[in-house]
Each structure stands twice: as C-alpha cells, then as structure tokens.
Coordinates of C-alpha atoms in Angstrom, one line a residue:
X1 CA -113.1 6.0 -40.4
X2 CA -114.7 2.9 -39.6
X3 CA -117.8 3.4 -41.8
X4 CA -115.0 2.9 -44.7
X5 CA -114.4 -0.5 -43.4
X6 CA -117.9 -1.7 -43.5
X7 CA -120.7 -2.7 -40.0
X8 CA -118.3 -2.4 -37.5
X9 CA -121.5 -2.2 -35.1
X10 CA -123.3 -4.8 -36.3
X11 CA -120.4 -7.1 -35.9
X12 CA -119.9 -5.8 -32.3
X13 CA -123.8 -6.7 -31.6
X14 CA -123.8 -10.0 -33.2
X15 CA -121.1 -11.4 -31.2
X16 CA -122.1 -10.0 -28.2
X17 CA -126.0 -11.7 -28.5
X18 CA -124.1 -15.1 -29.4
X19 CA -121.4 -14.8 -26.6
X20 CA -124.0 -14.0 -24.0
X21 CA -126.2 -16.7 -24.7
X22 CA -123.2 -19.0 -24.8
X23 CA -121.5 -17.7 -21.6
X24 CA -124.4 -18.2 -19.5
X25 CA -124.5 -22.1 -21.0
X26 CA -121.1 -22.3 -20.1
X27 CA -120.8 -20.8 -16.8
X28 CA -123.9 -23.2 -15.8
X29 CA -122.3 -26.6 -17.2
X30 CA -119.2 -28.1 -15.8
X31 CA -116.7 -30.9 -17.4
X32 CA -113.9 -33.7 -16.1
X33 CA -111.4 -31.0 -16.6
X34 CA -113.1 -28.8 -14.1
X35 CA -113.3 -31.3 -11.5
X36 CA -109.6 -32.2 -11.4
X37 CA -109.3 -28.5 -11.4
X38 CA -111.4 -28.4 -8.0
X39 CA -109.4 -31.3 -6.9
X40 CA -106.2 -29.5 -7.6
X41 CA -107.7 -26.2 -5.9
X42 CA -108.5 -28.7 -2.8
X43 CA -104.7 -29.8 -2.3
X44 CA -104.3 -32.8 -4.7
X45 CA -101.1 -32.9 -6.8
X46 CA -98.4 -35.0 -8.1
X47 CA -98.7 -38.5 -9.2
X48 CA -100.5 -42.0 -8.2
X49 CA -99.2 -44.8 -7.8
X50 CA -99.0 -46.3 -11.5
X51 CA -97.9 -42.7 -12.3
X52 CA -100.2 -41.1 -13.9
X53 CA -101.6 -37.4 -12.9
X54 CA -103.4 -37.7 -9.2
X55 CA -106.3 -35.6 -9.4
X56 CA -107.2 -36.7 -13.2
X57 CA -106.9 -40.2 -12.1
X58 CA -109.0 -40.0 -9.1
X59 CA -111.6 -38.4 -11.1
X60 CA -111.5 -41.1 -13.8
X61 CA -112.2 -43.8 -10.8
X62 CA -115.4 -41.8 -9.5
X63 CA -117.1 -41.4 -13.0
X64 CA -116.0 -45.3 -13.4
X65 CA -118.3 -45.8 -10.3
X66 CA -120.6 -43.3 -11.1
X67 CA -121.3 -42.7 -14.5
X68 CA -124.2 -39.9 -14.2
X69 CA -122.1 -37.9 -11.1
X70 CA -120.2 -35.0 -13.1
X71 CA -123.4 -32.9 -13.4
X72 CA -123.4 -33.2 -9.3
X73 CA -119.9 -32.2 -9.3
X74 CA -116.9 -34.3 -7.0
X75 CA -116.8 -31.4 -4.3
X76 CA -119.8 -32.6 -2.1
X77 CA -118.6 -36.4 -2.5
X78 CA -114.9 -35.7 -2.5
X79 CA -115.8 -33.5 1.5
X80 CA -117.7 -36.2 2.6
X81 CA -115.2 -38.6 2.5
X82 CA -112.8 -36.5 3.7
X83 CA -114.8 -36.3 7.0
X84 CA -115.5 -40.3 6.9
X85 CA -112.5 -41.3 6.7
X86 CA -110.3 -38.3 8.2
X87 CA -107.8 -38.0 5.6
X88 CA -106.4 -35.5 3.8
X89 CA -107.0 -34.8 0.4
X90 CA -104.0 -36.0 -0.8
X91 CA -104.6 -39.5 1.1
X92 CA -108.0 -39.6 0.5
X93 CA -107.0 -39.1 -4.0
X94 CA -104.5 -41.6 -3.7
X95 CA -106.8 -44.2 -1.9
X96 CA -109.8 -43.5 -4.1
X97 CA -107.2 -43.8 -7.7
X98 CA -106.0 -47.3 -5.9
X99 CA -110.0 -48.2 -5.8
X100 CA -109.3 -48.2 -2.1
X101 CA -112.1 -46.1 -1.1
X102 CA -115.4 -45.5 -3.5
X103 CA -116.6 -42.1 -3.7
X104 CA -119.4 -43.1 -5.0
X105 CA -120.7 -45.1 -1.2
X106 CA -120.2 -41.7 0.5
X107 CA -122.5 -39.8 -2.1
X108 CA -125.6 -41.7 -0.8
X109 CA -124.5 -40.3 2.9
X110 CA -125.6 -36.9 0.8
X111 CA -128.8 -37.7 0.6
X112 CA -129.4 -37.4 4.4
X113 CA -129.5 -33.5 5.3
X114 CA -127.2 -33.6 8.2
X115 CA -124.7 -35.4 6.5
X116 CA -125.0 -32.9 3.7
X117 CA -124.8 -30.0 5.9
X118 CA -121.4 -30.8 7.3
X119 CA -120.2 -31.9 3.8
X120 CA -120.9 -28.5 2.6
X121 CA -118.8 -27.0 5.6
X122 CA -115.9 -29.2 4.5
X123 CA -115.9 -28.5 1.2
X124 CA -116.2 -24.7 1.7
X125 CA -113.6 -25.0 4.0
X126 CA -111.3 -26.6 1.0
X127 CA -112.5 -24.0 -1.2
X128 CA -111.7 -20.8 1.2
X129 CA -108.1 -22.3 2.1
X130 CA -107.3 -22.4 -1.9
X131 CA -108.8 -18.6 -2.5
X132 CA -106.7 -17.1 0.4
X133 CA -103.4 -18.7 -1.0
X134 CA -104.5 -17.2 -4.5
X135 CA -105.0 -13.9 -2.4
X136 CA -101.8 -14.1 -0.8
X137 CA -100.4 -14.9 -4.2
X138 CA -101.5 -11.8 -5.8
X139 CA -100.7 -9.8 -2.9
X140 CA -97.0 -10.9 -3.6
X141 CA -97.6 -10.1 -6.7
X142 CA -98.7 -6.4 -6.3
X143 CA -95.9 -5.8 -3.6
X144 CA -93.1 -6.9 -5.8
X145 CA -93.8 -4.7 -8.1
X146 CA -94.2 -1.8 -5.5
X147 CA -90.5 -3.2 -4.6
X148 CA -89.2 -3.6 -8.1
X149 CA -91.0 -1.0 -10.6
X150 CA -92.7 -2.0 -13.6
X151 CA -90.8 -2.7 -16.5
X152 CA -92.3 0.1 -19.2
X153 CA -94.7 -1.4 -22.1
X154 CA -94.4 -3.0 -24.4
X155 CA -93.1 -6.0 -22.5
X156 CA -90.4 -7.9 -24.4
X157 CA -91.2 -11.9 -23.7
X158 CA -89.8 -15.1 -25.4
X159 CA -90.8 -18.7 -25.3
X160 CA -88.4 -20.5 -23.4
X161 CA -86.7 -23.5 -25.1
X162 CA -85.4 -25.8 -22.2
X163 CA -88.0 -28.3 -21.3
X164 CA -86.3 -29.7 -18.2
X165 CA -86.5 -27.5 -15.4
X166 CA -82.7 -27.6 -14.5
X167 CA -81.8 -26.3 -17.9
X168 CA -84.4 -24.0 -17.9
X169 CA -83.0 -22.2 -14.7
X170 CA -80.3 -21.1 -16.1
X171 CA -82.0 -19.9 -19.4
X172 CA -83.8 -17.6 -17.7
X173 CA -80.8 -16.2 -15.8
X174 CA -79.5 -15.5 -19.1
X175 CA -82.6 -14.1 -20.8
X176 CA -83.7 -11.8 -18.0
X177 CA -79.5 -10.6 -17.8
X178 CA -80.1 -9.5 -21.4
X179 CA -83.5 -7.4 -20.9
X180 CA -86.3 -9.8 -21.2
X181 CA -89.5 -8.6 -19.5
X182 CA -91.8 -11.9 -20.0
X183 CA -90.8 -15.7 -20.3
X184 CA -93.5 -17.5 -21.7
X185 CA -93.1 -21.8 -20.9
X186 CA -94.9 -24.3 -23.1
X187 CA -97.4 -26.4 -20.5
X188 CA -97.0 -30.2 -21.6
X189 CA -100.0 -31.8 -23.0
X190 CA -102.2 -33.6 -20.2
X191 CA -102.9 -37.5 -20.1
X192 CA -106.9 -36.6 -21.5
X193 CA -105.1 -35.1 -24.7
X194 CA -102.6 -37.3 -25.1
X195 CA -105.0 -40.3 -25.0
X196 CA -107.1 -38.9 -27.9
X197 CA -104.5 -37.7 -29.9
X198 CA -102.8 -41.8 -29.8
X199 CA -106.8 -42.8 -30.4
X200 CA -106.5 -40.7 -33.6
X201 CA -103.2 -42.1 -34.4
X202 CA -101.5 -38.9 -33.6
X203 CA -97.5 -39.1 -32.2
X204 CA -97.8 -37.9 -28.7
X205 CA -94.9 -35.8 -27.9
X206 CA -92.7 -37.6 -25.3
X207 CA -90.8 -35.2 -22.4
X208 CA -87.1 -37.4 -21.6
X209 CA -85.9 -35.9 -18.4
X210 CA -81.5 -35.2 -18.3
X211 CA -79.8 -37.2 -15.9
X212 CA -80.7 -35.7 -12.5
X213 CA -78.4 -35.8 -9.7
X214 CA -76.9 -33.3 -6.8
X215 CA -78.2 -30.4 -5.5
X216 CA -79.3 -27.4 -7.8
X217 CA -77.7 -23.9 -6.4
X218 CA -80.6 -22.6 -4.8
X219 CA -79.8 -26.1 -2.4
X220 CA -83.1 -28.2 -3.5
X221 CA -82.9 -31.2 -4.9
X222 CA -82.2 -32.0 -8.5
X223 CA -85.4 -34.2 -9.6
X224 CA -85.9 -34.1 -13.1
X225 CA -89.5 -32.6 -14.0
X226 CA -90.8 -30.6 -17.8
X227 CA -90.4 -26.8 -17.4
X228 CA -93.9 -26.3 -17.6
X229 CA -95.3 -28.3 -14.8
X230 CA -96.4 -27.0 -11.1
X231 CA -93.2 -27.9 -9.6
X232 CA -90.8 -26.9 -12.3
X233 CA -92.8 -23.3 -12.6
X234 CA -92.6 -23.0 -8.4
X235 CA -88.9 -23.0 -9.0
X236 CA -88.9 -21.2 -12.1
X237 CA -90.8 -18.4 -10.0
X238 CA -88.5 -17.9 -7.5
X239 CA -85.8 -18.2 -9.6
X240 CA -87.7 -15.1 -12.2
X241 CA -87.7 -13.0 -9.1
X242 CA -84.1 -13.4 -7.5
X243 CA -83.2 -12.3 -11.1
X244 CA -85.5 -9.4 -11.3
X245 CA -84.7 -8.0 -8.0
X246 CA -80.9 -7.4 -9.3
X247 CA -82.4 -5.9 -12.8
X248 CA -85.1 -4.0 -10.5
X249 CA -87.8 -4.3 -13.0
X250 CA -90.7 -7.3 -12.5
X251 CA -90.4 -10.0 -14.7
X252 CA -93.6 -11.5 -15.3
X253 CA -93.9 -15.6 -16.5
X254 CA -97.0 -16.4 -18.8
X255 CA -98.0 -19.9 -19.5
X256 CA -99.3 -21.7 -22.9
X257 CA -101.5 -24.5 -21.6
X258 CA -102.5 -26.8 -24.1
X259 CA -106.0 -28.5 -25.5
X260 CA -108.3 -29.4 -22.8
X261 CA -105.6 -28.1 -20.0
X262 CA -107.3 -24.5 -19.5
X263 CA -108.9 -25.1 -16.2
X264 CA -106.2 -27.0 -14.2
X265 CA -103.8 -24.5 -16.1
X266 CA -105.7 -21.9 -14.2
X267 CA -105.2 -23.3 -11.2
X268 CA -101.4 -23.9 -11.5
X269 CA -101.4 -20.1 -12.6
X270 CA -103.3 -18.9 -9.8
X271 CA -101.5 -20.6 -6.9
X272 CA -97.8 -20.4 -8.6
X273 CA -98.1 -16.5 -9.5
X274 CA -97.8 -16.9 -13.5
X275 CA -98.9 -13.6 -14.5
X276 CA -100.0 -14.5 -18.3
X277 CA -102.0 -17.7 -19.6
X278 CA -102.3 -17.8 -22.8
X279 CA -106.0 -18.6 -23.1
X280 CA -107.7 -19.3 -26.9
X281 CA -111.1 -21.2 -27.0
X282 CA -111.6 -20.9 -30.1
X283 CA -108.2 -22.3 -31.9
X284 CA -109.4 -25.2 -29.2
X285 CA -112.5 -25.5 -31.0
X286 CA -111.0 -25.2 -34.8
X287 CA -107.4 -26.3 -34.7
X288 CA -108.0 -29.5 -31.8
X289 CA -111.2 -30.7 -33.0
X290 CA -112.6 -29.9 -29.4
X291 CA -115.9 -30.0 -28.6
X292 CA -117.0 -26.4 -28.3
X293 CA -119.6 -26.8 -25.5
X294 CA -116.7 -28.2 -23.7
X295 CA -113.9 -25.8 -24.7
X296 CA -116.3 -22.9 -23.8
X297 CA -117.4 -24.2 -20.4
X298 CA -113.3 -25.0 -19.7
X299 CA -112.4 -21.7 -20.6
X300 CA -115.1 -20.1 -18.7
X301 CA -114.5 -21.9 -15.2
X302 CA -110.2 -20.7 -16.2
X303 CA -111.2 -17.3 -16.7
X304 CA -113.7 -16.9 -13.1
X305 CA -110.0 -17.8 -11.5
X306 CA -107.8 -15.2 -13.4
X307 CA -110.4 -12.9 -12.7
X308 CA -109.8 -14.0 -8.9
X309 CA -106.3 -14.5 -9.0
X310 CA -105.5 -11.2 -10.8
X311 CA -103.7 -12.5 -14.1
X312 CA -104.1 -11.7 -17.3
X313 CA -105.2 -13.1 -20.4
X314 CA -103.8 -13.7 -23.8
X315 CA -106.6 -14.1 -26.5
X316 CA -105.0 -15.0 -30.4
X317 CA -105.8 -13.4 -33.7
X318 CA -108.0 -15.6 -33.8
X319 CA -107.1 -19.5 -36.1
X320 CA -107.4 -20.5 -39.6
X321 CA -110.6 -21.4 -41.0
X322 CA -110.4 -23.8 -44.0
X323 CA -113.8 -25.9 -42.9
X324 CA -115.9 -23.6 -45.8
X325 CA -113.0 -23.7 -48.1
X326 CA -113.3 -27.5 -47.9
X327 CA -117.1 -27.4 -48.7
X328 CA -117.1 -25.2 -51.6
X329 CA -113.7 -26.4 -53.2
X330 CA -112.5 -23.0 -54.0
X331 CA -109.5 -21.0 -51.7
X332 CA -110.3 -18.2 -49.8
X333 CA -108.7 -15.1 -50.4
X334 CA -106.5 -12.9 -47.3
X335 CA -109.0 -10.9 -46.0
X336 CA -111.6 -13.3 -45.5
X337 CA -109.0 -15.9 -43.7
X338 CA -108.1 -12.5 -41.7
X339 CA -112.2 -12.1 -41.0
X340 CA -112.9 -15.2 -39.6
X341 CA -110.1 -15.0 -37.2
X342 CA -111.2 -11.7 -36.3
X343 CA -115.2 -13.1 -35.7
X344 CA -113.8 -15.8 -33.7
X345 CA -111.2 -13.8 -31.6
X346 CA -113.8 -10.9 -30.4
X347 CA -116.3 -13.5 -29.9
X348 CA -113.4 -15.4 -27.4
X349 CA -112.8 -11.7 -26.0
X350 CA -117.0 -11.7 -25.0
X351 CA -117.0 -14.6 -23.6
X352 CA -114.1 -13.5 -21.5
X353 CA -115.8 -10.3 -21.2
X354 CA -119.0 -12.1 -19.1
X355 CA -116.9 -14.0 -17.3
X356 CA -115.8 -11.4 -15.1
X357 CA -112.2 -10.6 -16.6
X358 CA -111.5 -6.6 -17.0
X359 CA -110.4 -5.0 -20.0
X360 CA -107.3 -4.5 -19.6
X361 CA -107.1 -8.1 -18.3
X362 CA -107.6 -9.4 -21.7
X363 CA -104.4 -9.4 -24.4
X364 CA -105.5 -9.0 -27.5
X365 CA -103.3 -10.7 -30.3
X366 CA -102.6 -8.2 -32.8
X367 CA -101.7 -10.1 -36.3
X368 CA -102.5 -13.2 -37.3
X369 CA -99.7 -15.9 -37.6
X370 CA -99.9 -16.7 -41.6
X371 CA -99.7 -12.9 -42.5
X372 CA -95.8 -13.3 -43.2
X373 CA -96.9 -15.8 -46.4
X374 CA -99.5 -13.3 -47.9
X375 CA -99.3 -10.8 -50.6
X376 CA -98.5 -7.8 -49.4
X377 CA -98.1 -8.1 -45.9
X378 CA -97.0 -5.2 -44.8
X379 CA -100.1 -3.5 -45.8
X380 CA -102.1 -6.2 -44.6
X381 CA -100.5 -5.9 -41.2
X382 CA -101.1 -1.9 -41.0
X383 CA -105.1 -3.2 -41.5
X384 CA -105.5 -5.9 -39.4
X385 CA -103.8 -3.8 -36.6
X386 CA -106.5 -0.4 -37.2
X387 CA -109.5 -2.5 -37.3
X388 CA -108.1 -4.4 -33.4
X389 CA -107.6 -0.7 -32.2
X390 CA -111.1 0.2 -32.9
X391 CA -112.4 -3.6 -32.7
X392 CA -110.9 -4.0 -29.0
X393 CA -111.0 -0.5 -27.0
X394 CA -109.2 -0.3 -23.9
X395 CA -107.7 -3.3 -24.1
X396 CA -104.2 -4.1 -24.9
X397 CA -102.8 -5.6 -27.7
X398 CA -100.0 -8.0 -28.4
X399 CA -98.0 -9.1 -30.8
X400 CA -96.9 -13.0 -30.7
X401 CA -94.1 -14.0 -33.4
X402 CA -95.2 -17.3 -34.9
X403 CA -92.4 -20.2 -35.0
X404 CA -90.4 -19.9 -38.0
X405 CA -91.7 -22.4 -40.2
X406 CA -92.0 -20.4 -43.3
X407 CA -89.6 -18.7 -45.9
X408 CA -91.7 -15.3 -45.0
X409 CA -90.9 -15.6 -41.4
X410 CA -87.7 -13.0 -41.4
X411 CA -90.3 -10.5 -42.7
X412 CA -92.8 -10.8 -39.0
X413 CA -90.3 -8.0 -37.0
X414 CA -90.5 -5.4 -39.7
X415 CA -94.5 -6.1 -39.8
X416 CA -94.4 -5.7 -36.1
X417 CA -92.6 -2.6 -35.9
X418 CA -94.0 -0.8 -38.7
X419 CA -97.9 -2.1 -37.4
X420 CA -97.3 -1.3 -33.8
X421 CA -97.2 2.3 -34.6
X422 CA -100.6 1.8 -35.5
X423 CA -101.6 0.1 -32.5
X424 CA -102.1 2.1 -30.0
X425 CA -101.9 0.4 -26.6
X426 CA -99.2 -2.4 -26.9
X427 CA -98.7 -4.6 -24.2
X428 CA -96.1 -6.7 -25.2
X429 CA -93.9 -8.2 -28.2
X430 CA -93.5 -11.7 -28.0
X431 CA -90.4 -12.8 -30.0
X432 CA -90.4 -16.8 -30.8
X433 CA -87.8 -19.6 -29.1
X434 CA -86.1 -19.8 -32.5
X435 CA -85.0 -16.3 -33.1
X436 CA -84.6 -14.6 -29.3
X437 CA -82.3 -17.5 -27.6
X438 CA -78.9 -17.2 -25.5
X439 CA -76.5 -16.9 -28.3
X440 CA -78.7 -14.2 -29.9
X441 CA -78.3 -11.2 -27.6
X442 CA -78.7 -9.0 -30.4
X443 CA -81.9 -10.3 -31.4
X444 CA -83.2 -9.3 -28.2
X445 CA -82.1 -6.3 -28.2
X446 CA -82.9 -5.1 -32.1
X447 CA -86.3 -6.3 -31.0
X448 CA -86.3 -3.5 -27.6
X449 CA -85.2 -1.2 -30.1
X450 CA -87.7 -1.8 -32.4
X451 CA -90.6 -2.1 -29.9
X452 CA -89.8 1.2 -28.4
X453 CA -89.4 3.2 -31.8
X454 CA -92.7 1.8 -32.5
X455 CA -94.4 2.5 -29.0
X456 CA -92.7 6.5 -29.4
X457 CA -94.1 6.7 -32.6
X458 CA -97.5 5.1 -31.8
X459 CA -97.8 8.1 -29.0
X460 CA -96.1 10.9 -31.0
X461 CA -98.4 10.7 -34.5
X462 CA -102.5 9.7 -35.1
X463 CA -103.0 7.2 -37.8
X464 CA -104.6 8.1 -40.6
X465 CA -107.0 7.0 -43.2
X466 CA -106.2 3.5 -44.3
X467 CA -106.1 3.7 -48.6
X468 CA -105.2 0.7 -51.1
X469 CA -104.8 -3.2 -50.4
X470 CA -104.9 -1.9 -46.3
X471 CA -108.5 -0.4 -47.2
X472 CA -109.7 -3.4 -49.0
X473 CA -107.7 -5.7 -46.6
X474 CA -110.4 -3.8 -43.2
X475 CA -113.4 -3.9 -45.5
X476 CA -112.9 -7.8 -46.6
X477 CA -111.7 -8.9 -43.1
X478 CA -115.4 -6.6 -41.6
X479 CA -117.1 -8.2 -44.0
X480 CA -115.9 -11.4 -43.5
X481 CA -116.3 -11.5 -39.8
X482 CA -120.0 -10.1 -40.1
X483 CA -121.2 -13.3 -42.3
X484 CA -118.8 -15.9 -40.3
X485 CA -121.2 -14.9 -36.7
X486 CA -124.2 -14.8 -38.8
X487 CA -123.4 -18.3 -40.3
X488 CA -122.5 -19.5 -36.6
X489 CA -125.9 -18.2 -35.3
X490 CA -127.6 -19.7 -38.2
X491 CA -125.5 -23.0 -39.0
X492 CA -123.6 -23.8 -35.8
X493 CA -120.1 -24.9 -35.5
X494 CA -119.7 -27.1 -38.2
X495 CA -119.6 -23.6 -40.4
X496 CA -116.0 -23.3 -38.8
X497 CA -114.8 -26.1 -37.5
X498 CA -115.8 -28.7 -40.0
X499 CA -117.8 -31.7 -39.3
X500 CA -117.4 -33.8 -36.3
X501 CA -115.3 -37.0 -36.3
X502 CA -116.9 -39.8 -38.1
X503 CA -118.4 -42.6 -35.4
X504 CA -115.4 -44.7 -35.5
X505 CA -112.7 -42.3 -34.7
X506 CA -114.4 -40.4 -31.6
X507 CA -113.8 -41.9 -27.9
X508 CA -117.0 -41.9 -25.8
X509 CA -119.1 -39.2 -25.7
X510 CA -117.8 -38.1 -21.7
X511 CA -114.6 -37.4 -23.3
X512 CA -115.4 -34.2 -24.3
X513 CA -118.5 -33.5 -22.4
X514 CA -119.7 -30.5 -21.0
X515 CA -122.5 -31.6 -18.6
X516 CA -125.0 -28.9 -17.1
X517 CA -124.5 -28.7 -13.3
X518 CA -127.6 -30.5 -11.7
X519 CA -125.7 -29.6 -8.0
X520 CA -126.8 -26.3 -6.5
X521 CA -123.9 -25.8 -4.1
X522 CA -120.7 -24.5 -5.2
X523 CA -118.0 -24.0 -2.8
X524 CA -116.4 -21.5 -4.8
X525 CA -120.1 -19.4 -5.3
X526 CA -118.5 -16.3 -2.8
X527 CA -115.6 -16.1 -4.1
X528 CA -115.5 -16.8 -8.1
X529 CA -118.9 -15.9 -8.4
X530 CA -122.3 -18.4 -9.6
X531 CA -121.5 -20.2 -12.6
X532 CA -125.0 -19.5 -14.1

C-alpha cells in the first residue's frame, strides 16, 4: 500500500541522516535557556528582588560579567560559590541577580585543580538531589496509577481556560466530575520571549491576577499566581489527584510551554509530575522565528529529562510553511502544505528519537490544524491519518482540535471521528477550551462517544486501499515531504522558515544562541546521559 503513495523509505532515510547529524550538534551545544534550567534543577525558583524570574535573572548577571562563560556552562561557577560563600542556592541566585556576589571572581578559583575538584562534588551533589526528586516523582506517578487504574485510550483532554490558579481549581473539579482524562494548561510566555516579541513590536500578552484573599479549601493561602506556573501546577496537581481518586481512574495534566520555554518547561514537568509537554521544535523554528540551532539544542536538553522523568511527549502535525510560497509568488496546493508538515514533524520525532525518548513516549499529532478550511477534508483527513500510521509505527497518535478561529471549525469532530478509525493506536482526543468548557457537558461527552466508536471501529476493521482525492492527497503530501528534507539538506533553513530578520530588527546575537559546550564536566552525565 505504501508504494501507491510514493518513497516512503527514502523519506524515512533522509530524515533520519539529517536528524542524526543535528541531534549530536544539539546534544553537544548548550543555550541561556539551559542554564536557568540547571539553575531551576539546582533549587532556584520564584522571583528577585525587582521581580523578575530568579534563575533567568541570575543568569543574565553572569553572562553580563562574563560574556564568553555559556560554552563553560554556570554549574561549575554557580558550586563554587556555593561552597565560598556557604549559601544556598536560592541565597546565593538572589545575591548574584542583586550584583552582590560575581560569579564570574569564583570561576578563576576553577582554574586551580583542587578548587575544581570540590566544585565538581558540589555541583554533582545539586545535580543527584534534583534526579532523586524526579525519581520519586515518577515513582508517585507509577503507584497512583497501580492505586487508581488507567483510564482506557483514547484519553479525552481539554485546554483549561482559567488562567488564575484559584479559578482554575475549581475548573478542573468540574471537568474531571464530567469524564475528562487529560487537562492540558497553557505555560505563560517567559521574560526572554516577551522581550523579543516588544523588540519586534509585538503586544505581549499581560496575565492580571483576581483579587486574592482568605484561605483556598485545601487551607493554603490564596496568592494570586497564572495557572501554568510551578506553584499554580503544584496545586493544580494535588488538586487533579484528590479528584481522580473519587473517579478511580488517573487523570493525567500535560503542559503547552511556549517559544524558548522548553527546557525550564522540562524541569517544572519533571519535578511537578505533569505527565504530557507539549514539545514542537519545529513550529518554534517556523511559526516564532527561532533560531533553529537553538530551538534544537533547547528541545534536546527537554527531551534527555522526560526521558528521565518518565513523561511523554506531544510532537504537532507538523506547522505551516508559506516561506517558498513567498519566493515563488504562487499558493501551494493541500497536499504539499500537508507534506512539509509531515517532513518537519518526523524529522522533530528523530530528533526526539536520539535523544533517548521511547516510542511510545512520543505523541504523534494526527491532522494538521488548517485541514477544516480545505477542499474536501474529510478525505484529506482519512490520508493524512494512513500515511502517520505507517509514517510513525509504534507510536501513538493524537488528535489536538485547533481553536475555533475558522467557519470550518464545527467540521474538526466529524474529521476526528471518522479519521481515528483509520488510526490505529490513539492516544488521546484533545478537544479545544472553546468547545469542551463547564457549561458544555454534552460536548464532552458526544466527544467520549465519539472517540470510543472510533477506537471500536479502528480495532474491529483493517483499512483499506486509500482511492480518489485521499490517494492523491498521500502521494502529494510523500512527495512533498521527500523534496522539503532534500531542500533542507541542500538549502538550509531558510527553505522553510524564510530569511532571517533583517539587521535592525534582531536583538544581539546571545539572544538566540546555541553555544557548543567547551566544559567537559556535566553534573547530569550519569543520569541524563552525555550531551554529545
């Protein structure tokens, strides 16, 4: 069947040459993201004093001091002063954010061996201390759902709508009351995105806390914090499994970090037990203008954790690609839109692949979003679906509802349901905040309905031959995909992404940086395994 569609083989080897010899580049560099995720894995959290994110700030003052230190990496520094000064971490970010304390005085201490020697102790101290509360954490994990029983595939999840935590609480009460197997909370963007998006003149979405005051039922505090920060998703947690203990099914909590978040997203995931990130590289690279060297190293340090900390992995279909539209002046047609997506999706699922995550680890989006605004979608859908079952054996696939933004939007549950019975393994249905909320029970529970007739009929019938516009749809979308990884071996990432931002519009060139790793020691080497 596949040899109707086109190469499915050579598309397989072309991006596995390109996302091995881009893993290993990624796995060896290391960015400012990844340091403020070592930070956070050391103990540093909350706020400074002027407010802004601790561990990002405190990195921002050691590359201000030392301009050429992120290929050595903050760990060895960040343990010597530790030891200097006898602080905690915590003490020790806030003094060095204040300019209190300069990390960059103790790194010359690393030139002398001894002093190096008990630096390294330190920090692999830090490092072991923040894997055995991962460990614990997925321990938990695995004995709750001994305790509980799994809820039966395909998951039902929705995108919680309450950004404040306190509201939030009670939303999931409701939702997991009414059946909901997977809440899925928007992370908000971090101070590095929101800087470059006001650089480029972007509106920076602004989080306004409710009044706060009292105690919340559960007797803590009421401080007013986003949903999708560490301390709302702590509480959100617990909260998830008081819930699920009375429904005895597991409820699991995924998280959406945004651009440039993917490492300290990681980290948060690991040490609150969020069971789901949603992880895309690639719509980083294309949709947020990121720098790929340093969306791929970001993503690869994220995915070494999850691989540690036992959660899974949402990859997309894969984003839209108008850059060679652009050039040549003329539209692209469906199936090549839905080939590039595919190209850049199983490339995102190598690169996961080599960075240690499992098969069945690794989510694999099953339609891409725009389908509901093309000609015959339901067709289309029935395509896209067959080639991902072949595409992506033995792993899962999942289908995520876009935001209703479109006229064709009512038609995405009717292309879920009737594609999913071509699917094969589904893993979960991921309804949208607009159409699955409180005062829609019966949204939820159409959707169950639907997901279930779809799974029975999946494992009760083998899909056929695909014939007509779903024949032509597989054969334009292999096709496409086959020349969009030749172009990007050829070409580079301009052939998808577009050119870079002219001189006047990008920040400095650290902003997006992904620097090789000049350091040898890595405290995490045992346990995440060597970056190169």
């Amino acid at each position: 069947m596949t040899a109707e569609w086109g190469s499915v083989d050579r598309l397989v080897a072309q991006a596995g040459a390109l996302a091995g010899a881009w893993g290993a580049r990624a796995r060896a560099s290391t960015t400012i993201g990844q340091e403020r995720a070592i930070l956070r894995l050391f103990g540093v959290t909350g706020l400074d004093g002027a407010g802004r994110p601790l561990a990002g700030a405190t990195v921002d003052r050691w590359l201000a001091g030392e301009p050429r230190g992120l290929s050595g990496g903050i760990a060895l520094p960040f343990a010597m002063s530790l030891l200097e000064y006898d602080l905690e971490p915590q003490q020790l970010a806030l003094d060095v954010a204040s300019g209190a304390i300069d990390l960059g005085l103790e790194s010359e201490l690393l030139r002398e061996r001894d002093q190096r020697a008990v630096a390294e102790v330190e920090a692999t101290r830090l490092a072991d201390a923040a894997i055995e509360r991962i460990d614990a954490e997925r321990t938990v994990r695995r004995e709750t759902i001994d305790m509980l029983g799994e809820a039966p595939r395909p998951w039902l999840g929705v995108t919680l709508r309450e950004p404040d935590v306190e509201a939030a609480l009670q939303e999931v009460a409701g939702l997991i009351g009414a059946g909901i197997d997977l809440i899925r909370i928007e992370v908000p963007i971090g101070r590095e995105l929101a800087e470059r998006m006001t650089d480029a003149g972007l509106e920076v979405p602004a989080w306004a806390p409710h009044d706060a005051g009292g105690r919340a039922p559960d007797n803590e505090p009421l401080e007013p914090a986003p949903a999708g920060s560490q301390r709302a998703l702590a509480r959100l947690r617990r909260a998830v499994d008081r819930a699920a203990a009375k429904r005895r099914a597991y409820v699991r909590l995924a998280t959406s970090a945004p651009a440039l978040g993917a490492p300290e997203g990681a980290v948060v995931a690991a040490f609150e037990r969020i069971d789901l990130i949603a992880s895309d590289a690639m719509a980083e690279i294309v949709a947020n203008g990121v720098e790929p060297d340093r969306a791929l190293s970001d993503h690869a340090f994220a995915n070494r954790l999850a691989s540690r900390a036992g959660t899974a992995i949402l990859i997309g279909p894969g984003p839209l690609v108008v850059a060679p539209d652009l050039s040549s002046g003329v539209p692209s047609d469906p199936a090549t839109r839905a080939g590039r997506a595919l190209a850049l999706q199983l490339l995102g699922v190598m690169l996961a692949r080599g960075d240690g995550l499992a098969a069945d680890s690794i989510i694999v989006g099953a339609l891409t979003p725009w389908l509901t605004d093309e000609s015959t979608p339901g067709a289309r859908a029935i395509a896209e679906v067959a080639v991902r079952h072949v595409l992506f054996e033995g792993h899962p696939l999942g289908f995520v509802e876009p935001a209703n933004t479109t006229e064709g939007s009512a038609l995405w549950p009717y292309l879920e349901a009737a594609a999913a019975a071509h699917a094969g393994r589904v893993a979960l249905v991921l309804r949208s905040a607009d159409t699955a909320t409180d005062a829609s029970l019966g949204a939820i529970r159409a959707a169950r309905a639907a997901s279930l007739v779809s799974a029975d009929v999946a494992g009760a019938t083998r899909a056929g031959p695909l014939t007509g516009v779903a024949l032509e749809h597989a054969r334009g979308m292999v096709a496409a995909a086959v020349e969009t990884l030749e172009r990007l071996a050829d070409e580079g990432w301009r052939t998808v992404a577009g050119d870079p931002p002219s001189p006047g519009r990008q920040r400095s060139a650290a902003f997006d940086a992904a620097t090789e790793r000049t350091e040898s020691f890595d405290p995490f080497a045992a346990s995440l395994g060597r970056r190169a």
